[in-house]
C-alpha cells in the first residue's frame, strides 16, 4: 500500500493514515467511519484517498492508474456515491437516504465494494438520520460508509455508536477551503483573507482596546454562520497551540499563540461548546439574534483572560 500516489499528509494526519492502512491490511475495516474535521482540502484529500484505496484493483493501492483510481480522481466512480445537501447551506433530506436504501444492496459495478460518502453528516435532518440508521444497523458486507462531519453535536447518538469515530487534527492548511465545505465560498474566502485582522481584533478585545459591542457591530458585516465557522477554527487552533505549542514562526502563528496564551484550556473548551451550541441552533434553523449571540460569545473571551 506504499503508493507514490498517496498525498503527502502532515505529521498529524500521517499517523491517522497509518492507522487506516493497518486496519485495511489486517482486514479489520468497520462498516462505517465517522471522520470529524473541518472540511478543508486536507480532510477531503484524506477521505478520497481512503476511497481510492478501498476501490483500487491493483496490489499497490492506490495505484492512480487503474480505471477505478481514475474514476475516483474524477469523482465519477459508480461505486462511490456522494450524498450532500442539494444546495449550499441546505440539509440532507430523507429522499436522498431512501435512494441509498435500494442502491446499497446492489452489487458493486466495478469491484467488490461500494462506498457511500456522506458530508457534512451533521446536515442530516431527523428523518434522514433515522433512515440512515436502518442501513447502519444491517449493512451489506460489500458496503462501507464514510461520514465526514465538522462536529457531532447534531448527529444522533445511535448513529455515533455504529460508527468508528476519528477526530482528525486541524491540519496546517486549516484555512484551505473546499467548495464542498463552504456554504458560501466567496464569503468564507473573504473571511479567510481577513483572518489575521480578526485574530488581532480578538487580542485587542482581551486587552481592553475595543469593547464587545463595538467589535460585534464591526463583525456584523460578515455572514453570521460563516463568522461562527471561522471563530470555531480559530478557537480550535488556539487549543492546539496552547496544548501542544507551535514551532511556526509566520505572523499568523505568532498572533494565534499570543491570543491562546491569554486563556486556559478549560476556557477555550467552554467557548468551543458555546460555538457548537450556536452551530446546532443554526442547523436546526432556530430563530436567533446574530448580534446578541455574537456579543454573548465575545463576552466569553473578554471575561476570562489568562
Coordinates of C-alpha atoms in Angstrom, one line a residue:
X1 CA 0.0 0.0 0.0
X2 CA 3.0 2.3 0.0
X3 CA 2.0 4.1 -3.2
X4 CA 3.5 7.2 -4.6
X5 CA 0.0 8.4 -5.4
X6 CA -0.8 8.9 -1.7
X7 CA -0.8 12.7 -0.8
X8 CA 2.0 13.9 1.4
X9 CA -0.1 14.4 4.6
X10 CA 1.2 16.4 7.5
X11 CA 2.7 14.5 10.5
X12 CA -0.6 14.8 12.4
X13 CA -2.6 13.4 9.5
X14 CA 0.1 10.8 8.7
X15 CA -0.5 8.9 11.9
X16 CA -4.2 8.6 11.1
X17 CA -3.3 7.5 7.6
X18 CA -1.1 4.8 9.0
X19 CA -3.9 3.7 11.3
X20 CA -6.2 3.3 8.3
X21 CA -3.5 1.3 6.4
X22 CA -3.1 -1.0 9.3
X23 CA -6.8 -1.6 9.6
X24 CA -7.0 -2.3 5.9
X25 CA -4.0 -4.6 5.8
X26 CA -5.4 -6.7 8.7
X27 CA -8.9 -6.7 7.3
X28 CA -10.5 -5.0 10.3
X29 CA -12.4 -2.4 8.4
X30 CA -15.5 -1.1 10.2
X31 CA -18.6 -0.8 8.1
X32 CA -18.8 2.9 8.9
X33 CA -16.2 5.6 9.6
X34 CA -17.1 8.9 11.0
X35 CA -14.3 11.5 10.4
X36 CA -14.7 14.6 12.5
X37 CA -12.8 17.5 10.9
X38 CA -13.4 20.9 9.3
X39 CA -13.9 20.4 5.6
X40 CA -10.5 21.6 4.4
X41 CA -8.7 20.3 1.3
X42 CA -6.6 18.0 3.5
X43 CA -9.6 16.3 5.1
X44 CA -11.2 15.8 1.7
X45 CA -8.0 14.5 0.2
X46 CA -7.8 12.1 3.1
X47 CA -11.4 10.8 2.5
X48 CA -11.0 10.4 -1.2
X49 CA -7.6 8.7 -0.8
X50 CA -9.3 6.2 1.6
X51 CA -11.9 5.6 -1.1
X52 CA -9.2 5.2 -3.7
X53 CA -7.5 2.5 -1.6
X54 CA -10.8 0.7 -1.0
X55 CA -11.7 0.7 -4.7
X56 CA -8.3 0.2 -6.4
X57 CA -8.0 -3.0 -8.4
X58 CA -4.2 -3.4 -8.0
X59 CA -1.9 -4.6 -5.3
X60 CA -0.2 -1.3 -4.6
X61 CA -3.1 0.9 -3.6
X62 CA -4.0 3.4 -4.7
X63 CA -2.1 2.9 -8.0
X64 CA -3.5 6.1 -9.6
X65 CA -3.6 4.4 -13.0
X66 CA -6.4 1.7 -13.0
X67 CA -9.9 2.5 -14.1
X68 CA -11.1 2.8 -10.5
X69 CA -8.4 5.2 -9.4
X70 CA -9.0 7.4 -12.4
X71 CA -12.8 7.5 -11.8
X72 CA -12.3 8.3 -8.1
X73 CA -9.9 11.1 -9.0
X74 CA -12.6 12.5 -11.4
X75 CA -15.3 11.9 -8.8
X76 CA -17.2 9.8 -11.3
X77 CA -16.8 6.3 -9.8
X78 CA -20.1 4.4 -10.0
X79 CA -19.3 2.6 -6.7
X80 CA -18.5 5.8 -4.9
X81 CA -21.8 7.5 -4.0
X82 CA -21.6 11.0 -2.5
X83 CA -24.5 12.3 -0.5
X84 CA -24.6 16.0 0.3
X85 CA -27.1 18.9 0.5
X86 CA -28.8 19.8 -2.8
X87 CA -27.8 23.4 -2.3
X88 CA -25.3 25.5 -0.4
X89 CA -26.3 25.8 3.3
X90 CA -29.0 23.2 2.8
X91 CA -29.7 19.9 4.6
X92 CA -29.5 16.2 3.7
X93 CA -33.1 15.0 3.3
X94 CA -34.8 11.7 3.7
X95 CA -35.4 11.2 0.0
X96 CA -31.6 11.2 -0.6
X97 CA -31.2 8.5 2.0
X98 CA -34.1 6.5 0.6
X99 CA -32.4 6.4 -2.7
X100 CA -29.4 4.7 -1.0
X101 CA -31.6 2.0 0.6
X102 CA -32.1 0.4 -2.9
X103 CA -28.6 1.2 -4.1
X104 CA -26.8 -0.2 -1.1
X105 CA -28.0 -3.7 -1.8
X106 CA -27.0 -3.7 -5.4
X107 CA -23.7 -5.4 -6.4
X108 CA -20.8 -3.0 -7.0
X109 CA -20.3 -2.3 -10.7
X110 CA -16.5 -2.4 -11.0
X111 CA -15.2 -4.3 -8.0
X112 CA -16.2 -5.9 -4.7
X113 CA -17.0 -2.8 -2.7
X114 CA -19.4 0.1 -2.7
X115 CA -18.6 3.3 -0.7
X116 CA -21.1 5.9 0.5
X117 CA -19.6 9.2 1.4
X118 CA -21.9 11.4 3.3
X119 CA -20.9 15.0 4.0
X120 CA -21.5 17.0 6.0
X121 CA -23.1 14.4 8.2
X122 CA -24.3 17.0 10.7
X123 CA -26.6 18.4 8.0
X124 CA -28.9 15.4 8.0
X125 CA -32.4 16.2 9.3
X126 CA -34.0 13.8 11.8
X127 CA -36.0 11.7 9.2
X128 CA -32.9 11.3 7.1
X129 CA -30.8 10.3 10.1
X130 CA -33.4 7.7 11.1
X131 CA -33.4 6.3 7.6
X132 CA -29.6 6.1 7.6
X133 CA -29.7 4.3 10.9
X134 CA -31.6 1.5 9.4
X135 CA -28.8 1.0 6.8
X136 CA -26.1 1.2 9.5
X137 CA -27.9 -1.4 11.6
X138 CA -27.8 -4.1 8.9
X139 CA -25.3 -3.0 6.2
X140 CA -24.4 -5.3 3.3
X141 CA -20.9 -6.8 3.7
X142 CA -19.8 -5.1 0.5
X143 CA -20.7 -1.6 1.7
X144 CA -18.5 0.9 3.5
X145 CA -19.8 4.2 4.9
X146 CA -17.6 7.3 5.3
X147 CA -19.3 10.1 7.1
X148 CA -17.5 13.5 7.3
X149 CA -18.6 16.0 9.9
X150 CA -17.4 19.3 11.2
X151 CA -19.0 18.5 14.5
X152 CA -21.1 15.7 16.0
X153 CA -23.4 17.7 18.3
X154 CA -26.5 17.3 16.0
X155 CA -25.8 13.7 14.9
X156 CA -28.0 11.0 16.6
X157 CA -26.2 9.1 19.4
X158 CA -27.4 5.9 17.8
X159 CA -25.6 6.8 14.6
X160 CA -22.4 7.7 16.5
X161 CA -22.5 4.4 18.3
X162 CA -22.5 2.5 15.0
X163 CA -19.5 4.4 13.5
X164 CA -15.8 4.2 14.2
X165 CA -15.1 7.8 15.1
X166 CA -11.8 9.5 14.1
X167 CA -11.3 13.1 15.3
X168 CA -8.8 14.3 12.7
X169 CA -6.4 17.1 13.6
X170 CA -6.8 20.6 12.5
X171 CA -4.2 20.5 9.7
X172 CA -1.6 23.1 8.9
X173 CA -3.8 24.1 5.9
X174 CA -6.9 24.7 8.1
X175 CA -7.5 27.7 6.0
X176 CA -7.6 25.8 2.8
X177 CA -11.2 26.0 1.8
X178 CA -13.0 23.4 -0.4
X179 CA -16.1 24.2 -2.5
X180 CA -17.9 21.3 -0.8
X181 CA -17.1 22.6 2.6
X182 CA -18.4 26.1 2.2
X183 CA -22.0 27.3 2.5
X184 CA -20.8 30.4 0.6
X185 CA -17.3 30.0 -0.7
X186 CA -16.8 33.7 -1.7
X187 CA -17.8 34.9 1.8
X188 CA -15.6 32.4 3.5
X189 CA -12.7 33.2 1.2
X190 CA -13.2 36.8 2.1
X191 CA -13.1 36.0 5.8
X192 CA -10.0 33.8 5.4
X193 CA -8.2 36.7 3.7
X194 CA -9.0 38.8 6.8
X195 CA -8.2 36.2 9.4
X196 CA -5.1 37.9 10.8
X197 CA -7.1 41.1 11.3
X198 CA -9.8 39.1 13.1
X199 CA -7.3 37.4 15.3
X200 CA -5.7 40.8 16.1
X201 CA -9.1 42.3 16.9
X202 CA -9.7 39.4 19.4
X203 CA -6.4 40.3 21.0
X204 CA -7.5 43.9 21.2
X205 CA -10.7 42.8 22.8
X206 CA -8.9 40.8 25.5
X207 CA -6.6 43.7 26.2
X208 CA -9.5 46.1 26.6
X209 CA -8.7 48.2 23.5
X210 CA -12.1 47.6 21.9
X211 CA -15.5 46.8 23.5
X212 CA -17.6 43.8 23.0
X213 CA -20.4 45.8 21.5
X214 CA -18.0 47.7 19.1
X215 CA -16.4 44.5 17.9
X216 CA -19.7 42.7 17.4
X217 CA -21.0 45.6 15.4
X218 CA -17.9 45.7 13.3
X219 CA -18.2 42.0 12.5
X220 CA -21.9 42.3 11.7
X221 CA -20.9 42.9 8.0
X222 CA -19.9 39.2 7.7
X223 CA -22.4 36.4 7.2
X224 CA -23.1 35.1 10.7
X225 CA -22.8 31.4 10.0
X226 CA -19.5 31.9 8.2
X227 CA -18.2 34.1 11.0
X228 CA -19.0 31.3 13.5
X229 CA -17.3 28.9 11.2
X230 CA -14.1 30.9 11.2
X231 CA -14.2 31.6 15.0
X232 CA -14.6 27.8 15.6
X233 CA -11.4 27.2 13.6
X234 CA -9.6 29.9 15.4
X235 CA -10.7 28.6 18.8
X236 CA -9.6 25.0 17.8
X237 CA -6.3 26.3 16.6
X238 CA -5.7 28.2 19.8
X239 CA -6.4 25.0 21.8
X240 CA -3.8 23.2 19.6
X241 CA -1.2 25.9 20.2
X242 CA -2.0 26.0 23.9
X243 CA -1.8 22.2 24.5
X244 CA 1.0 21.3 22.0
X245 CA 2.7 24.6 21.3
X246 CA 3.8 25.8 17.9
X247 CA 7.1 25.8 16.1
X248 CA 5.8 28.0 13.3
X249 CA 7.2 31.5 13.0
X250 CA 5.0 33.2 10.5
X251 CA 2.9 36.2 11.7
X252 CA -0.4 34.4 11.8
X253 CA 1.0 31.6 14.1
X254 CA 2.6 34.2 16.4
X255 CA -0.7 36.1 16.7
X256 CA -2.6 32.8 17.4
X257 CA 0.0 31.9 20.1
X258 CA -0.3 35.3 21.6
X259 CA -4.1 35.1 21.7
X260 CA -4.0 31.5 23.0
X261 CA -1.7 32.5 25.9
X262 CA -4.5 34.8 27.2
X263 CA -6.6 31.7 28.1
X264 CA -6.6 28.4 29.8
X265 CA -7.7 25.1 28.1
X266 CA -11.0 25.0 30.1
X267 CA -11.9 28.4 28.9
X268 CA -11.3 27.5 25.3
X269 CA -13.2 24.3 25.7
X270 CA -16.1 26.2 27.2
X271 CA -16.0 28.6 24.2
X272 CA -15.9 25.7 21.8
X273 CA -19.0 24.3 23.5
X274 CA -20.7 27.6 23.0
X275 CA -19.7 27.8 19.4
X276 CA -21.1 24.2 18.8
X277 CA -24.3 25.2 20.5
X278 CA -24.7 28.1 18.1
X279 CA -24.0 25.9 15.1
X280 CA -26.5 23.4 16.4
X281 CA -29.2 26.1 16.5
X282 CA -28.3 27.3 13.0
X283 CA -28.5 23.8 11.7
X284 CA -32.0 23.4 13.2
X285 CA -33.0 26.8 11.7
X286 CA -33.9 28.2 15.1
X287 CA -34.5 31.9 15.3
X288 CA -31.6 33.6 17.0
X289 CA -30.4 37.2 17.2
X290 CA -27.0 37.2 15.5
X291 CA -25.7 40.4 17.1
X292 CA -26.8 39.5 20.6
X293 CA -25.4 35.9 20.2
X294 CA -22.1 37.3 18.9
X295 CA -21.9 39.7 21.9
X296 CA -22.5 36.9 24.3
X297 CA -19.8 34.8 22.6
X298 CA -17.3 37.6 22.7
X299 CA -18.1 38.2 26.4
X300 CA -16.7 34.6 27.0
X301 CA -13.3 35.7 25.6
X302 CA -13.4 39.1 27.3
X303 CA -14.5 37.9 30.8
X304 CA -11.8 35.2 31.3
X305 CA -8.4 36.4 30.1
X306 CA -5.5 34.5 31.5

